[in-house]
PDB file of C-alpha atoms in Angstrom:
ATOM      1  CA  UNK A   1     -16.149  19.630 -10.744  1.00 48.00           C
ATOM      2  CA  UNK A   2     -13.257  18.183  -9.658  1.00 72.00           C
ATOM      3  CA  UNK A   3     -10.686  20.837  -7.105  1.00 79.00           C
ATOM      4  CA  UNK A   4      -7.463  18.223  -7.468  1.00 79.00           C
ATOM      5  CA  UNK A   5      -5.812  16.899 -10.262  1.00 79.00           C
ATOM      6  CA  UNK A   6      -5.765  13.645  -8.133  1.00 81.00           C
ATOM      7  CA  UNK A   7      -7.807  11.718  -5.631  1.00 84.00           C
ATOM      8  CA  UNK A   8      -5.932  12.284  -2.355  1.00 88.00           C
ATOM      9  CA  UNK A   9      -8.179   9.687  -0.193  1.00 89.00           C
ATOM     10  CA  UNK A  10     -11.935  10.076   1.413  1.00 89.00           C
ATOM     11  CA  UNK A  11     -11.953  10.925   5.211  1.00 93.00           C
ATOM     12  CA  UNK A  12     -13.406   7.661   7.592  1.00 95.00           C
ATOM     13  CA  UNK A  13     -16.795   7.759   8.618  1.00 96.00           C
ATOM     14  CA  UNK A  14     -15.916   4.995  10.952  1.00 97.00           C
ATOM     15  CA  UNK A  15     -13.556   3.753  13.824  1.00 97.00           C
ATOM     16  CA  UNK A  16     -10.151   2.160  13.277  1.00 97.00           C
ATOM     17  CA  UNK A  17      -9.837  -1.638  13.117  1.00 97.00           C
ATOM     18  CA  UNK A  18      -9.267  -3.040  16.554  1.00 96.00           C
ATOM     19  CA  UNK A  19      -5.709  -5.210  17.613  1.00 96.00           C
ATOM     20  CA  UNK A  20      -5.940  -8.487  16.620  1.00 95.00           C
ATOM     21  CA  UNK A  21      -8.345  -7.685  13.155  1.00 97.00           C
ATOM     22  CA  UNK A  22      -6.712  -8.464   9.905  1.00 97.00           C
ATOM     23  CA  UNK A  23      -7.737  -7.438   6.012  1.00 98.00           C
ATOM     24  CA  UNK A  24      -6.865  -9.272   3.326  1.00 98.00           C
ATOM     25  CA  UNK A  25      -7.069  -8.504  -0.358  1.00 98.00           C
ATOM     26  CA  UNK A  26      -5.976  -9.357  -4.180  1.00 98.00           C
ATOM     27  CA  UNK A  27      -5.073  -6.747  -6.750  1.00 98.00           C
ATOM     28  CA  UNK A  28      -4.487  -7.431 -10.408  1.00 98.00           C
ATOM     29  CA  UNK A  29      -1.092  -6.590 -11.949  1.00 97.00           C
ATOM     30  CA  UNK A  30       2.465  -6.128 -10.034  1.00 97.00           C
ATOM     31  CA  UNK A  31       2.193  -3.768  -7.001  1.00 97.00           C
ATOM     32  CA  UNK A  32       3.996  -0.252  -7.042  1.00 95.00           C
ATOM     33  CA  UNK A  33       7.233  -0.266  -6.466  1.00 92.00           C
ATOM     34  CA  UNK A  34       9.451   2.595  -4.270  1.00 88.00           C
ATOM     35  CA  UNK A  35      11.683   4.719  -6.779  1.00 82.00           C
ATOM     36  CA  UNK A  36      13.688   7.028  -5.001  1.00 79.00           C
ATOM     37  CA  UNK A  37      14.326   9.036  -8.448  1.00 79.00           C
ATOM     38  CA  UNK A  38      10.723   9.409  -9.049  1.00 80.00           C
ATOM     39  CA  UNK A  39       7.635   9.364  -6.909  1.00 81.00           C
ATOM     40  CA  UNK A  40       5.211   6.888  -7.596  1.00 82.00           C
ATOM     41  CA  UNK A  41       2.904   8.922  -6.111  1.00 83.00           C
ATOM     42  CA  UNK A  42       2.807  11.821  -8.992  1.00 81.00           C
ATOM     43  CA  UNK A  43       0.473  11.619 -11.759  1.00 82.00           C
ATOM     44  CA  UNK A  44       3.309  11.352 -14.204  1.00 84.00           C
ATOM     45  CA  UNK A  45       5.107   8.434 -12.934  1.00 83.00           C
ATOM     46  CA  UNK A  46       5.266   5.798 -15.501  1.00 84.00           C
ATOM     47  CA  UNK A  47       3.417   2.807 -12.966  1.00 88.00           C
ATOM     48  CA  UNK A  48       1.500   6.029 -11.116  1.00 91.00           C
ATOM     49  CA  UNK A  49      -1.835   3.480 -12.059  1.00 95.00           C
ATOM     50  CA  UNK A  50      -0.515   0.585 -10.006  1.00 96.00           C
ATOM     51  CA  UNK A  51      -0.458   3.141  -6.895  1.00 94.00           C
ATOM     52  CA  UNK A  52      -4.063   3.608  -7.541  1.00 94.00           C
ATOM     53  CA  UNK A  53      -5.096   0.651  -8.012  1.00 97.00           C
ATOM     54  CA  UNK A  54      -3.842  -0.561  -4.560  1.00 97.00           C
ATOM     55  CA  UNK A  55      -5.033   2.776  -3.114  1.00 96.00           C
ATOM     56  CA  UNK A  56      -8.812   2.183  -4.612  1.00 96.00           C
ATOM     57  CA  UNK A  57      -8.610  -1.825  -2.962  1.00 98.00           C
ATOM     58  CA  UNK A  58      -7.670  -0.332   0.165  1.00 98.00           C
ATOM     59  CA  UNK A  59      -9.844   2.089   0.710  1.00 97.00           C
ATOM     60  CA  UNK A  60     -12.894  -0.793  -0.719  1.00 97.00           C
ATOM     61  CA  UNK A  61     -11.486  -3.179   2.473  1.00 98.00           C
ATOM     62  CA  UNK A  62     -11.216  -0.702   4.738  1.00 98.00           C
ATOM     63  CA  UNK A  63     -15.075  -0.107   4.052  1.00 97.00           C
ATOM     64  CA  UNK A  64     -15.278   3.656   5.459  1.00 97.00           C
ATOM     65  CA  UNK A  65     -12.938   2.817   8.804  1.00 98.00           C
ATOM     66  CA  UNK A  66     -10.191   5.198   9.713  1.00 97.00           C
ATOM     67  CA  UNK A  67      -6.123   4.232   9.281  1.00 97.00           C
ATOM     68  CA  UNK A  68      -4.756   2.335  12.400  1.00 97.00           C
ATOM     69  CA  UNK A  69      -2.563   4.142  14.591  1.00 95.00           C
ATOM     70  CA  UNK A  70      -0.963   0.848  16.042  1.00 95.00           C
ATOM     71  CA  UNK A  71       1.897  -1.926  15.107  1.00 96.00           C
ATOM     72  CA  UNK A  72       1.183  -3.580  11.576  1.00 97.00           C
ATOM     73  CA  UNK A  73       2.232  -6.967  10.174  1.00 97.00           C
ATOM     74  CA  UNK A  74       2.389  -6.845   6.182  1.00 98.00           C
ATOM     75  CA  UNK A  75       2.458  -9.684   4.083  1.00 98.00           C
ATOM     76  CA  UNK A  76       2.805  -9.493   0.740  1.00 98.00           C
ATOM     77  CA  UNK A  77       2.776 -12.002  -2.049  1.00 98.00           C
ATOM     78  CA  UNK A  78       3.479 -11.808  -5.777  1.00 98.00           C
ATOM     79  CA  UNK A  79       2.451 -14.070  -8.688  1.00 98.00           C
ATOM     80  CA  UNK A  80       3.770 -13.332 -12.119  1.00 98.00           C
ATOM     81  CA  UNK A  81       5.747 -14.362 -14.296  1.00 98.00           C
ATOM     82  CA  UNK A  82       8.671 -11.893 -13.316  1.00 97.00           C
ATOM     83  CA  UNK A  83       9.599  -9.001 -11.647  1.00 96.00           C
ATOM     84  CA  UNK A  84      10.156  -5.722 -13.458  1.00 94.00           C
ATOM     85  CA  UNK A  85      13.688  -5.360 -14.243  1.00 94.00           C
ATOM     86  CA  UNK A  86      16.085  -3.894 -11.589  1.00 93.00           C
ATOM     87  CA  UNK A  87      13.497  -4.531  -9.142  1.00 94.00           C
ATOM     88  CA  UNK A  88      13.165  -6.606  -5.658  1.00 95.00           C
ATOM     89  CA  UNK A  89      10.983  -7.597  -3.499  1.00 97.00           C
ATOM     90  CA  UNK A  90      11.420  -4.876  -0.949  1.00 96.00           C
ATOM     91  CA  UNK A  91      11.290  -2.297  -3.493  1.00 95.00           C
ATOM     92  CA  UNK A  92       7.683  -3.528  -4.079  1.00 96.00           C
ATOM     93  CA  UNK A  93       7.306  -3.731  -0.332  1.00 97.00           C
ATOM     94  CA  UNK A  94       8.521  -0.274   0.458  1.00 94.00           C
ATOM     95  CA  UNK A  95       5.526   1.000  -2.568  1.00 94.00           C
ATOM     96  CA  UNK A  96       2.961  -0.841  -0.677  1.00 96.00           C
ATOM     97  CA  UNK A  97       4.079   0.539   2.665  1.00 96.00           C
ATOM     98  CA  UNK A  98       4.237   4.412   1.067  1.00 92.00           C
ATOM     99  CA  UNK A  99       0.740   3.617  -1.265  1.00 94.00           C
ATOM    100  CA  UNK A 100      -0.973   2.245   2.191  1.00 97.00           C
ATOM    101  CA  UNK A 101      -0.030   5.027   4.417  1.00 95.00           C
ATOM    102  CA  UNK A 102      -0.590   9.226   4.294  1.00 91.00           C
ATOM    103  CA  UNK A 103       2.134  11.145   2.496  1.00 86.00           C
ATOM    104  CA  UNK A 104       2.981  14.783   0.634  1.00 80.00           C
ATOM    105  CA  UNK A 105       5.063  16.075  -1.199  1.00 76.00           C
ATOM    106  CA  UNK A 106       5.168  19.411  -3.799  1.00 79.00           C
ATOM    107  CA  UNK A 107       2.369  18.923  -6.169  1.00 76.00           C
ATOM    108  CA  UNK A 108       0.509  15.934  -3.732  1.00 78.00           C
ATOM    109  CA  UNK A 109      -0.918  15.065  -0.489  1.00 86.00           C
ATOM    110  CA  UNK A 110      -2.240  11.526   0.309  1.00 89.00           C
ATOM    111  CA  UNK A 111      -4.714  10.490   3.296  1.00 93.00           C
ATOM    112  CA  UNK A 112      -3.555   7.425   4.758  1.00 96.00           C
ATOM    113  CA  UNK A 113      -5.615   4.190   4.387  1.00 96.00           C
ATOM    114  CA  UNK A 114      -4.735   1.415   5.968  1.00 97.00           C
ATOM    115  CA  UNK A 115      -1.735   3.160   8.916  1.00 96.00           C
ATOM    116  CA  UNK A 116      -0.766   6.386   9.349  1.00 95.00           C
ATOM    117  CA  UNK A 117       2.931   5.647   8.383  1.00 94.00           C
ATOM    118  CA  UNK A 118       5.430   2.592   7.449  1.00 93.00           C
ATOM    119  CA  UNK A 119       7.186   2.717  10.384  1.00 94.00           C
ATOM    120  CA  UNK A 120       4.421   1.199  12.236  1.00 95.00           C
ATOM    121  CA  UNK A 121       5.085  -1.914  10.210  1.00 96.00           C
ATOM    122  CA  UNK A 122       7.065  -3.723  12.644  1.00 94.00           C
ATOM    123  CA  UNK A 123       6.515  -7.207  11.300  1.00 95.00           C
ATOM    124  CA  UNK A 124       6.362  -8.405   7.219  1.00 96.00           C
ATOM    125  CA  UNK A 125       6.908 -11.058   5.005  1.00 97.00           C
ATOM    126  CA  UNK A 126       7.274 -11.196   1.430  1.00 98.00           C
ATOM    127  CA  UNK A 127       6.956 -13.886  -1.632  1.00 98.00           C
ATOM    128  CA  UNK A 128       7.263 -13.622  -5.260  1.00 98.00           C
ATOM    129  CA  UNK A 129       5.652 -16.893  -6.861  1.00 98.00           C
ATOM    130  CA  UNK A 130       5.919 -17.056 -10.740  1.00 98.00           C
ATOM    131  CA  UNK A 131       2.850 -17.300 -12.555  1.00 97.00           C
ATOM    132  CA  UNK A 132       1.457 -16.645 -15.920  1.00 97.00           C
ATOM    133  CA  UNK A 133      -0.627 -14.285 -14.517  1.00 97.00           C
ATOM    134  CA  UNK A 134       0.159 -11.076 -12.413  1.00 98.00           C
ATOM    135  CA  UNK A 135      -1.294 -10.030  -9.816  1.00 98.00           C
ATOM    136  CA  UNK A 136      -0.376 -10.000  -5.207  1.00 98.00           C
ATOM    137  CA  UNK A 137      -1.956 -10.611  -2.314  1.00 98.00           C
ATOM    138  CA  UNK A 138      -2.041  -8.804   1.144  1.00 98.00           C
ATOM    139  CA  UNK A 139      -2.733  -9.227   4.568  1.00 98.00           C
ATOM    140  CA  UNK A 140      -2.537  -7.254   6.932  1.00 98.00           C
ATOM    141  CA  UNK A 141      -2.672  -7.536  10.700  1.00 97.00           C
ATOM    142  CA  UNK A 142      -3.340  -4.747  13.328  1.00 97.00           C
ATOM    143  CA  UNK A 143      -1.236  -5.871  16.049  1.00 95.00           C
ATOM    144  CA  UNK A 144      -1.446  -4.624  20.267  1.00 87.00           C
ATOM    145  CA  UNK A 145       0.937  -1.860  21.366  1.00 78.00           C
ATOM    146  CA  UNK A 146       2.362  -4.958  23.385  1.00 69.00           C
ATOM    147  CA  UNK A 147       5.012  -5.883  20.478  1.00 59.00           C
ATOM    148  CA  UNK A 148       8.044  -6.056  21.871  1.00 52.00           C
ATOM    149  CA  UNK A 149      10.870  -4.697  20.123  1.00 53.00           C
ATOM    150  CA  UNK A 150      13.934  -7.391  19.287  1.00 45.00           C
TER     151      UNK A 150
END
């Protein structure tokens, strides 16, 4: 029986990654992508499955370990053959950053997965390679509270 309409994230069984660990992973297809007229979080957003797709490789890499509390580094790295239309690469960035982290809203709440929230991503780079086939990479690298701020 299921009590949500959604999946809204499994609670860690295990401690955080440690500064100076890193994840890295591949997903198939183009990564969500932040639309400030419509949540890609809800069920009826039109690319809602690209949310969870990155939300069900997450959770597989973080293998049971809770979200990091710390500074993050993101790097992110498309291959495709384009971009969907009126899109960039930090509107791709900015779905990553909101599919990776907790969130709610009216009809949702999401655990976070990887960090708590995008502002701890201090650091990021970002790539778009064209290729016939689509799919992006990530790594990602929990940094010391010892960033300094520029």
């Amino acid at each position: 029986m299921d009590i949500l309409p959604y999946d809204p994230g499994v609670l860690p069984t295990l401690p955080a990654p440690s500064a100076g660990e890193s994840i890295s992973f591949r997903v198939d297809g183009l990564p969500p992508y932040k639309d400030v007229s419509h949540s890609i979080r809800s069920v009826t957003h039109p690319r809602y499955r690209s949310f969870v797709a990155l939300r069900n490789a997450a959770t597989e890499i973080m293998n049971g370990r809770a979200w990091y509390f710390g500074p993050v580094k993101l790097d992110l790295t498309i291959h495709a053959p384009s971009m969907h239309p009126n899109r960039g690469l930090n509107d791709y960035l900015g779905g990553v950053m909101d599919t990776l982290d907790g969130s709610s809203g009216f009809t949702f709440t999401y655990l976070p997965i990887v960090f708590e929230d995008d502002c701890q991503v201090c650091a990021c780079a970002t790539r778009f390679v064209q290729t016939d086939n689509a799919f992006y990479a990530l790594e990602i690298q929990f940094m010391g509270n010892d960033v300094v701020d520029l």
